[in-house]
CSV table of C-alpha atoms and ligand atoms in Angstrom, one decimal:
chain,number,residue,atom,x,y,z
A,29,UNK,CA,150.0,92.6,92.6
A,30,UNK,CA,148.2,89.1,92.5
A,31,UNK,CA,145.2,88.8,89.7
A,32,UNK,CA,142.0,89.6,91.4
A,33,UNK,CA,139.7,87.0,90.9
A,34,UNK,CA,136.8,87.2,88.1
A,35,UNK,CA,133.9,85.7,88.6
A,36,UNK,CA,131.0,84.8,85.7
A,37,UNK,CA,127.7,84.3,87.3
A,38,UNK,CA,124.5,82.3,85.6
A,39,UNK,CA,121.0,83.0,86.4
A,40,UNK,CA,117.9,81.4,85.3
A,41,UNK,CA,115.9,79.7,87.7
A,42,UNK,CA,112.6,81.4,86.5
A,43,UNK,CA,111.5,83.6,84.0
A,44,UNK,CA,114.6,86.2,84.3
A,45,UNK,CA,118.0,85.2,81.9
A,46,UNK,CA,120.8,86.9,83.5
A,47,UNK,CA,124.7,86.6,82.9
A,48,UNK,CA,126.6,88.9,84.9
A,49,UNK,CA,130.7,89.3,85.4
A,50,UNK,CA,132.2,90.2,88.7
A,51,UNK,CA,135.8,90.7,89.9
A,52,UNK,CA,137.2,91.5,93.6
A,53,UNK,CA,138.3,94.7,93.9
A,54,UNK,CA,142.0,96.2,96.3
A,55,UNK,CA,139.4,96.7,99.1
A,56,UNK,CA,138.1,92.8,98.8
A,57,UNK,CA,134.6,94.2,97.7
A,58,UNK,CA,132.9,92.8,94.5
A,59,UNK,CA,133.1,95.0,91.8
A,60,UNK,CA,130.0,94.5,89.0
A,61,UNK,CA,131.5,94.4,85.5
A,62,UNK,CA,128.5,93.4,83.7
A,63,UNK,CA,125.1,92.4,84.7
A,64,UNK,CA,123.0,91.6,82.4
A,65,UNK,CA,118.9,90.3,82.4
A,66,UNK,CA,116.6,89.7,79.9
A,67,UNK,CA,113.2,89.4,81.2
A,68,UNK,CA,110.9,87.0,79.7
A,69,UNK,CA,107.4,89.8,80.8
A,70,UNK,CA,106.1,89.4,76.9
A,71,UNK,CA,106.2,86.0,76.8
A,72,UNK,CA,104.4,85.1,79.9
A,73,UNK,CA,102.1,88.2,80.3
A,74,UNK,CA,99.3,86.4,78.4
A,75,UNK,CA,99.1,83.6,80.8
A,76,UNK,CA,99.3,85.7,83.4
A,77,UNK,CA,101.9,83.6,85.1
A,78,UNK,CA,105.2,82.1,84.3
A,79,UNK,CA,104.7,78.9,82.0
A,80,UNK,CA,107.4,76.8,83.0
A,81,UNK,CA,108.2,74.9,79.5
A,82,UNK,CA,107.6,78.5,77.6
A,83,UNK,CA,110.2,79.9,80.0
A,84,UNK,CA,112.9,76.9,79.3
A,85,UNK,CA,112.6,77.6,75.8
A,86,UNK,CA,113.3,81.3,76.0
A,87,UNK,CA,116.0,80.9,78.7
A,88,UNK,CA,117.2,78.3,75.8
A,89,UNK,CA,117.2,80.2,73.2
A,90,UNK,CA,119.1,83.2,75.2
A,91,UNK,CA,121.4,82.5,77.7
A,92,UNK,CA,124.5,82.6,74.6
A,93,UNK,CA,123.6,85.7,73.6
A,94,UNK,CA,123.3,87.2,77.3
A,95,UNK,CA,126.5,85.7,78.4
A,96,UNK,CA,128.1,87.4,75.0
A,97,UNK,CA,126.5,90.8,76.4
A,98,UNK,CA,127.6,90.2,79.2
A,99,UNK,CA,131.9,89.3,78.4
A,100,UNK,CA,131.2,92.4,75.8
A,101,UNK,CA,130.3,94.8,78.0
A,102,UNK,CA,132.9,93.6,80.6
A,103,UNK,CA,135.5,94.3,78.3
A,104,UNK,CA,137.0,90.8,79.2
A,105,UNK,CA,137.2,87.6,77.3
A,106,UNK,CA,136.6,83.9,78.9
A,107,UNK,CA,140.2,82.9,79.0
A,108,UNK,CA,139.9,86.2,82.0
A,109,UNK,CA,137.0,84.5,84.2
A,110,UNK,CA,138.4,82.0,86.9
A,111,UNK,CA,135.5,80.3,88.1
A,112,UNK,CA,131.6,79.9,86.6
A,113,UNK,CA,128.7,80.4,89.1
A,114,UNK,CA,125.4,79.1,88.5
A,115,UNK,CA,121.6,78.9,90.2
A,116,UNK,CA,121.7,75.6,90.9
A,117,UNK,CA,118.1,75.9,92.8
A,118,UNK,CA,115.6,76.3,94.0
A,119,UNK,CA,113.0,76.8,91.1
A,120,UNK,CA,111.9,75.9,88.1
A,121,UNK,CA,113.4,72.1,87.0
A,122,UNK,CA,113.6,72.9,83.5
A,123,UNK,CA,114.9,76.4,84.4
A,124,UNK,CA,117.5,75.6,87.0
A,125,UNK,CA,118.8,73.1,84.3
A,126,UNK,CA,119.2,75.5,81.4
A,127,UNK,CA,121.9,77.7,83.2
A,128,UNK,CA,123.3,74.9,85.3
A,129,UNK,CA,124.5,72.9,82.3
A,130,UNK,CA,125.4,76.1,80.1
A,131,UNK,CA,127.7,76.9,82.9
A,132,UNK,CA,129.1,73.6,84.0
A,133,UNK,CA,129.9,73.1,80.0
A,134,UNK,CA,131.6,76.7,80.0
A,135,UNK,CA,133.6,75.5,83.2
A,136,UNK,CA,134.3,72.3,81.4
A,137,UNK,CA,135.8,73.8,78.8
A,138,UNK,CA,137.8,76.1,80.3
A,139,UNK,CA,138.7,73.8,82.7
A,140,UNK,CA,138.0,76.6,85.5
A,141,UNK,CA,136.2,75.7,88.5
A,142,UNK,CA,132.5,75.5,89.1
A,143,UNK,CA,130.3,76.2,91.6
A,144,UNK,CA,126.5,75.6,91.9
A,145,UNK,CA,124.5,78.3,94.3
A,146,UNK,CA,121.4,78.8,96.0
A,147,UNK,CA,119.6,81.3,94.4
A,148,UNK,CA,118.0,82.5,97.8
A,149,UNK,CA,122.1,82.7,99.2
A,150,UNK,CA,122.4,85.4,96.2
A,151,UNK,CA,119.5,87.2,97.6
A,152,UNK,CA,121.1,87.3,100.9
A,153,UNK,CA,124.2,88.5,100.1
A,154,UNK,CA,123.2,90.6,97.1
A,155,UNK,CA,123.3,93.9,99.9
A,156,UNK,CA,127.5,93.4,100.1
A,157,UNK,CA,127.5,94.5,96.6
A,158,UNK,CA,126.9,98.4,97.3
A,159,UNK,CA,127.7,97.6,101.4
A,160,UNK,CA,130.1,96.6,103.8
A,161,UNK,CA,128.0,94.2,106.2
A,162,UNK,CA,129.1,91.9,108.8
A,163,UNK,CA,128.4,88.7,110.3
A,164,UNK,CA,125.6,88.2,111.5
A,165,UNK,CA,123.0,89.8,110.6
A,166,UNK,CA,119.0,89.8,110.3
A,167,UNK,CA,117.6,89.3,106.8
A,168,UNK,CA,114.2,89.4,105.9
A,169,UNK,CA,114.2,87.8,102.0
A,170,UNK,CA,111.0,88.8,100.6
A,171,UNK,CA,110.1,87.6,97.0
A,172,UNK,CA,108.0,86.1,94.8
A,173,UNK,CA,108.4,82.3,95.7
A,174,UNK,CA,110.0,83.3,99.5
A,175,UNK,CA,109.5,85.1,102.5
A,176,UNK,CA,111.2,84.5,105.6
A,177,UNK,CA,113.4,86.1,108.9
A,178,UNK,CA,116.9,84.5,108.7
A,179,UNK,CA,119.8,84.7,111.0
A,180,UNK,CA,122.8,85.4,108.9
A,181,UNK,CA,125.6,83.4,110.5
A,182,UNK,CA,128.1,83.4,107.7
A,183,UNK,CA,128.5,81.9,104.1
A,184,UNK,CA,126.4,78.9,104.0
A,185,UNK,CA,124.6,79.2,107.4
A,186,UNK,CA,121.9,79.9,107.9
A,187,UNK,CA,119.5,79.9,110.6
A,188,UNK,CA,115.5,80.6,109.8
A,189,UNK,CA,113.7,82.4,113.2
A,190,UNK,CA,110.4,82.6,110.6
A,191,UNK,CA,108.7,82.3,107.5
A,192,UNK,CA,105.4,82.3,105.8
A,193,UNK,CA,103.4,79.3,106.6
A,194,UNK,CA,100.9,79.7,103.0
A,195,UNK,CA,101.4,82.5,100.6
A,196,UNK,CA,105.1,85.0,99.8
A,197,UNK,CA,105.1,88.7,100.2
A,198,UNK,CA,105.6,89.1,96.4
A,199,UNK,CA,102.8,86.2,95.7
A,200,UNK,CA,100.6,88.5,97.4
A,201,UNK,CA,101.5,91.5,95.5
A,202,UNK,CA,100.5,89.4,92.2
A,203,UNK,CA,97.6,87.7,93.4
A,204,UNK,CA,96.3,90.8,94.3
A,205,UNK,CA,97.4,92.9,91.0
A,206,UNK,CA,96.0,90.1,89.3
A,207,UNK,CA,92.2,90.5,90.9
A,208,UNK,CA,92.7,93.9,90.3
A,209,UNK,CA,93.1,93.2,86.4
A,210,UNK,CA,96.2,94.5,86.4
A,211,UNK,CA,99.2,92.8,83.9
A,212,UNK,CA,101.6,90.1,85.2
A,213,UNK,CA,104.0,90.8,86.9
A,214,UNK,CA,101.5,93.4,88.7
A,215,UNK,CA,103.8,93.6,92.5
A,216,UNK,CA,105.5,96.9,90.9
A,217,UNK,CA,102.5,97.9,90.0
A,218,UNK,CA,99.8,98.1,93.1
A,219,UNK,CA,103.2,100.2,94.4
A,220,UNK,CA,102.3,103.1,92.1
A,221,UNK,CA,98.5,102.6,91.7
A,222,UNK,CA,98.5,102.8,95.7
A,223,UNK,CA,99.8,106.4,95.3
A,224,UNK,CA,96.6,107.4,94.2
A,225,UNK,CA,94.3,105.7,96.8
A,226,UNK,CA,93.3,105.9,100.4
A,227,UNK,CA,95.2,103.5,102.5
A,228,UNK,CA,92.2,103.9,105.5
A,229,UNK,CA,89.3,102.5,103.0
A,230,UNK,CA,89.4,99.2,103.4
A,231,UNK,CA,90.2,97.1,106.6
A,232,UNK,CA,91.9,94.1,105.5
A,233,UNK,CA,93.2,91.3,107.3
A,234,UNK,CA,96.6,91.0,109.0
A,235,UNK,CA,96.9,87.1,109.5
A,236,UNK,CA,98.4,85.9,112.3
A,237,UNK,CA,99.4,89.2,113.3
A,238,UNK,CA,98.9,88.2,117.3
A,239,UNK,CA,100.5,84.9,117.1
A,240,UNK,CA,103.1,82.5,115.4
A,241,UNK,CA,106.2,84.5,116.2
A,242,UNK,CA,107.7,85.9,113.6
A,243,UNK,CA,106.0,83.7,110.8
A,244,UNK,CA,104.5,85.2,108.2
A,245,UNK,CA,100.9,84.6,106.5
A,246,UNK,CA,99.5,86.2,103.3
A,247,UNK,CA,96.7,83.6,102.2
A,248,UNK,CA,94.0,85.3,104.1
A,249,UNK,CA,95.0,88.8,103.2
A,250,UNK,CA,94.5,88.0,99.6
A,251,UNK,CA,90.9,85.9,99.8
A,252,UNK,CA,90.2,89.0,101.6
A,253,UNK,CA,91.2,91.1,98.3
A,254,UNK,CA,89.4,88.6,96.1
A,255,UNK,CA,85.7,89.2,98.1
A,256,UNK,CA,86.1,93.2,98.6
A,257,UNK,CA,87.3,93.5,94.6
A,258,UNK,CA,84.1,92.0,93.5
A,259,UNK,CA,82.8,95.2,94.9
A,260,UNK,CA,84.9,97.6,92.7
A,261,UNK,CA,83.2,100.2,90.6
A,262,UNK,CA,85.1,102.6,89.9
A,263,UNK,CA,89.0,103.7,89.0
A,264,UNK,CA,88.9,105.4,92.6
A,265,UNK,CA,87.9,101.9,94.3
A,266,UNK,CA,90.7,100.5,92.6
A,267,UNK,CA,93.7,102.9,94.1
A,268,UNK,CA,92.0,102.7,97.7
A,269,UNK,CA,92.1,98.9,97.4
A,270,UNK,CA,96.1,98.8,96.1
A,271,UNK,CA,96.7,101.5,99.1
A,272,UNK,CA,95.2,99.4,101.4
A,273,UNK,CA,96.8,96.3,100.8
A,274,UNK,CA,100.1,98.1,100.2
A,275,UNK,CA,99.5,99.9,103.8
A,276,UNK,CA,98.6,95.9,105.1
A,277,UNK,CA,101.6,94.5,104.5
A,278,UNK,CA,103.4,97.1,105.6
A,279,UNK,CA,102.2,96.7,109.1
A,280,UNK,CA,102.5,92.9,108.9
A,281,UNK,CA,106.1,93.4,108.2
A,282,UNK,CA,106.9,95.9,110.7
A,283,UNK,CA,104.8,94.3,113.1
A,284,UNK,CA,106.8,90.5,112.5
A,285,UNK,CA,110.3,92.7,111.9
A,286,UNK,CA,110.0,94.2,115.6
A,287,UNK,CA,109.6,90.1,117.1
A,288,UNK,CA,111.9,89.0,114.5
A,289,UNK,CA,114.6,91.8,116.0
A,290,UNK,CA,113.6,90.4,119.3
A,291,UNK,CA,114.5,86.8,118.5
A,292,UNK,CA,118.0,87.7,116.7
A,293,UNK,CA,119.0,89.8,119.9
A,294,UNK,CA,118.1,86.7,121.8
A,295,UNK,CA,120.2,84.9,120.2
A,296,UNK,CA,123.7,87.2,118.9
A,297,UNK,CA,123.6,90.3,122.3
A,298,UNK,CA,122.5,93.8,121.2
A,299,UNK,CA,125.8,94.7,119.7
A,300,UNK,CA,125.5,93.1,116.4
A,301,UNK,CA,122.2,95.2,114.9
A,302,UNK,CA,122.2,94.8,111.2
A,303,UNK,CA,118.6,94.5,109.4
A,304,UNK,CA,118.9,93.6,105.8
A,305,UNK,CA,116.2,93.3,103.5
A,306,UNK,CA,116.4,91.5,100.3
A,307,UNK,CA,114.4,89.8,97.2
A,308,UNK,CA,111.8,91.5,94.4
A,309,UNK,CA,109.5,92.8,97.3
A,310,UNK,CA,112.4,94.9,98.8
A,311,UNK,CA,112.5,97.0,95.8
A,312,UNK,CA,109.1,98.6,97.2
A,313,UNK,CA,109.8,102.1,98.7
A,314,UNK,CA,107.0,102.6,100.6
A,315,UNK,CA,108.3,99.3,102.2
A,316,UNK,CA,111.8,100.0,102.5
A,317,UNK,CA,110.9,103.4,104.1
A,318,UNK,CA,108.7,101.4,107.1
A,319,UNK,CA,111.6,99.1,107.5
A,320,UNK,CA,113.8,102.2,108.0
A,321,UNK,CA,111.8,103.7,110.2
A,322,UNK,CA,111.4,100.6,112.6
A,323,UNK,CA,115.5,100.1,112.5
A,324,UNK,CA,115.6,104.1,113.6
A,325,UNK,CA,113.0,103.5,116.5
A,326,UNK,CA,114.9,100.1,117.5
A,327,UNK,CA,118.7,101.0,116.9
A,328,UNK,CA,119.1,98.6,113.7
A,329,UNK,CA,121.4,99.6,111.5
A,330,UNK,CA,118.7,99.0,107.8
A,331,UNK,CA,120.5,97.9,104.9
A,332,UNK,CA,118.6,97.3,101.6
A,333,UNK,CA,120.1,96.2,98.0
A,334,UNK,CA,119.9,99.1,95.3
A,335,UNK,CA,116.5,99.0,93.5
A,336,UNK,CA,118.1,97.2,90.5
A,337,UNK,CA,119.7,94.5,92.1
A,338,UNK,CA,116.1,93.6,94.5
A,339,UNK,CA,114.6,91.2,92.0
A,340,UNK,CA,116.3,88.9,89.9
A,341,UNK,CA,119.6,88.7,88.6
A,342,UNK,CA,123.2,87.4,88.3
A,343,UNK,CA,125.9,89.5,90.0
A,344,UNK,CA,124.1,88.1,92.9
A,345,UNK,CA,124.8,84.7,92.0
A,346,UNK,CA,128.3,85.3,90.9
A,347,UNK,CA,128.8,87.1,94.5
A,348,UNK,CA,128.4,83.8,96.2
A,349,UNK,CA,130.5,82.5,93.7
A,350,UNK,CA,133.4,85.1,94.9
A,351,UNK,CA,132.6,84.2,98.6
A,352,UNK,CA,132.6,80.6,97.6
A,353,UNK,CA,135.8,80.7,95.7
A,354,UNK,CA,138.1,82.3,98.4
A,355,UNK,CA,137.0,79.8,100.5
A,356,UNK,CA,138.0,77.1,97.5
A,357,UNK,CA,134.3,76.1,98.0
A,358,UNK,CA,134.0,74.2,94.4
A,359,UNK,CA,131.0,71.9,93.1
A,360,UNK,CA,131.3,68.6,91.2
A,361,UNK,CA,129.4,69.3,87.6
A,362,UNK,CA,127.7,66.0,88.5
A,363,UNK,CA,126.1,68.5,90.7
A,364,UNK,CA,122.1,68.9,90.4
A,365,UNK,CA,119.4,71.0,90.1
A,366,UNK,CA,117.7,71.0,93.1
A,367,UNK,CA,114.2,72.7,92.7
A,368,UNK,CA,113.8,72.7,96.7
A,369,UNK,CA,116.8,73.9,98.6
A,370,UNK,CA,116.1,75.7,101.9
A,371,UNK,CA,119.1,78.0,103.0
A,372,UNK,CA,118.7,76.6,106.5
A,373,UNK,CA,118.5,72.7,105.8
A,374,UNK,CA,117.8,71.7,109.6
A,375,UNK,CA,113.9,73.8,109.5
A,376,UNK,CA,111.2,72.5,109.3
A,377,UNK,CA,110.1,72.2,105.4
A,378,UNK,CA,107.5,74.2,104.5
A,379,UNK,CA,106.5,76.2,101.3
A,380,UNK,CA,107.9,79.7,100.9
A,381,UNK,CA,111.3,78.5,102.6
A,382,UNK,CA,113.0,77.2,99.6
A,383,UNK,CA,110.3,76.2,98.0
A,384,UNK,CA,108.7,77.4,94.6
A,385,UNK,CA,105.6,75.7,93.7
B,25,KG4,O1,113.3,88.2,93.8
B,25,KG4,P1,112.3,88.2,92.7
B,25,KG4,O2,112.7,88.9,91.4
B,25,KG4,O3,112.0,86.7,92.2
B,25,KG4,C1,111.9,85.6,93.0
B,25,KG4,O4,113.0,85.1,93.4
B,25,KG4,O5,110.8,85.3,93.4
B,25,KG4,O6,110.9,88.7,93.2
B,25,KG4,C2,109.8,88.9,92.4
B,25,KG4,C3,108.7,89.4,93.2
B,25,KG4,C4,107.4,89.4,92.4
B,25,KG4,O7,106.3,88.8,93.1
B,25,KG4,C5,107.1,90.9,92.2
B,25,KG4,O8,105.8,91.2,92.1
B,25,KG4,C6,107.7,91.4,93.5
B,25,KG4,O9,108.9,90.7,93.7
B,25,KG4,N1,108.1,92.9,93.3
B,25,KG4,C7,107.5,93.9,94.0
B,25,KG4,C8,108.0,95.1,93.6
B,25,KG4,N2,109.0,94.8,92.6
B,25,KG4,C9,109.0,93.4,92.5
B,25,KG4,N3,106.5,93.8,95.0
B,25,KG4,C10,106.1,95.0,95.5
B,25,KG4,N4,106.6,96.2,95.2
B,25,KG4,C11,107.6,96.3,94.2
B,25,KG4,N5,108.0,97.5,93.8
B,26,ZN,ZN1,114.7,85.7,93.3
């Protein structure tokens, strides 16, 4: 039997290290060896966002050590891995560079090929590590920098039907953690404090809920959190508030799923129905569960990542390295880091598309 090819994938676009080793399986499905990611929480907590030069620094200081995890744990050694996989955007410059270099100089060495990927393609694809999906399919890509409705056409194509025109899902989530004095990264957070609270206490706004397609809108929702916080008194206030936003954007994004469902049978028949929904923001289960329901009332077959593998990390990347490497897709390590790179490069450019400002 032919070698299956292994695949070592480098992420560090923000504030999450992550070296992870991947290797196709008899069945052609990716098979996680190692997956490794040191969060950088501590550091940046204080700030109460990520500080792009502390975060260079760390990502510095770690990616050898991760990627030694990482081979460790795998059992293999480097003279095993066939091709190197790395976030080549978008991001953070001087975090995209970190990782990009490290693993053009590993594939340099080795003389292996090397292959630069959008970190938003390892988000779309990071589902077809626990599940068999076809093209096309729907994918809703809510993060922290990103959220947008994408057509699925294949590897590399992309077509958006929506995104958000001001503020992402998961920049929401923080904002509002944030005005509710909670720790950075507060998303995961307002997910458990809205357990406690009443999700009917506060009326909060659902921008462009009547309008815009299937875009998405999240900068009114949170000046809306900012005035009604002011008002807080007690621990109580503080739930109801977290359930009500929680309970917001849940509508928003069943109410924009259901147009975006429209717009994707428009365009592929009502045969292909796949719904997947990726990025930090789908690792919310109060979310996951609306977007399920929705896909049972519309006949969408709802695919979501497994929790672990929602937010950040680099068996995702080294996925659409194996994707990229059957199809001898292979980069020049003249190639650069590219902090804006929108998955569909004929939209419109706008801010949460690609973009992470
Ligand atoms: O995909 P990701 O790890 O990084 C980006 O590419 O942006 O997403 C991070 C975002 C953060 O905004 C974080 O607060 C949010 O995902 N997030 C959540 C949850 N877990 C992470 N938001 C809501 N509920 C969660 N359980
Ligand atoms: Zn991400």
């Amino acid at each position: 039997m032919s070698k299956k090819p292994v695949i070592l994938g480098i992420e560090s676009s923000c504030d999450e290290t992550a070296v992870a080793l991947i290797r196709e399986n008899n069945e052609g499905k990716a098979e996680i060896l190692s997956n490794i990611v040191s969060s950088q929480v501590d550091i940046h907590k204080e700030f109460g966002g990520v500080v792009p030069e502390l975060a260079a620094r760390a990502h510095i200081e770690k990616i050898d050590l991760i990627a030694k995890k990482a081979l460790d744990e795998s059992g293999l050694h480097l003279s095993d891995v066939d091709a190197i996989a790395a976030t080549a955007g978008p991001g953070l410059i001087v975090c995209l560079s970190v990782g990009l270099n490290f693993g053009k100089a590993i594939a340099a060495s080795l003389k292996k090929p090397f292959i630069a990927v959008n970190h938003l393609e390892g988000h779309a694809l990071s589902p077809k590590l626990n599940s068999k999906i076809n093209y096309p399919y729907l994918l809703l890509l809510i993060s922290g920098g990103h959220s947008q409705f994408l057509c699925v056409e294949g590897l590399g194509k992309y077509k958006r039907l929506g995104t958000t025109i001001d503020d992402a899902a998961g920049e929401a989530f923080d904002k509002t953690a944030k005005l509710l004095g909670i720790e950075f990264p507060g998303g995961p957070q307002i997910e458990v404090l809205a357990e406690k609270g009443d999700p009917t206490k506060f009326d909060l706004p659902k921008p462009i809920i009547n309008k815009g397609g299937c875009n998405l809108s999240f900068a009114g929702l949170k000046t809306a959190i900012l005035r009604v916080s002011k008002k807080i008194k007690t621990k109580q206030n503080k739930y109801d508030l977290a359930a009500s936003f929680q309970k917001t954007v849940e509508e928003i994004l069943y109410k924009k799923s259901k147009i975006a469902f429209e717009k994707f049978k428009k365009i592929n028949g009502n045969n292909r129905k796949t719904f997947v929904v990726a990025g930090g923001v789908a690792a919310n289960k109060k979310i996951r569960e609306i977007l399920t329901k929705l896909c049972k009332e519309e006949n969408f077959e709802a695919i979501f990542p497994p929790i672990n593998l929602c937010g950040d990390n680099a068996a995702m990347i080294a996925l659409v390295g194996l994707e990229k490497f059957k199809q001898s897709q292979f980069d020049d390590l003249s190639f650069p880091a590219k902090p804006r790179w929108q998955l569909d490069e004929n939209a419109a450019f706008l801010k949460g598309a690609g973009v992470k400002i």
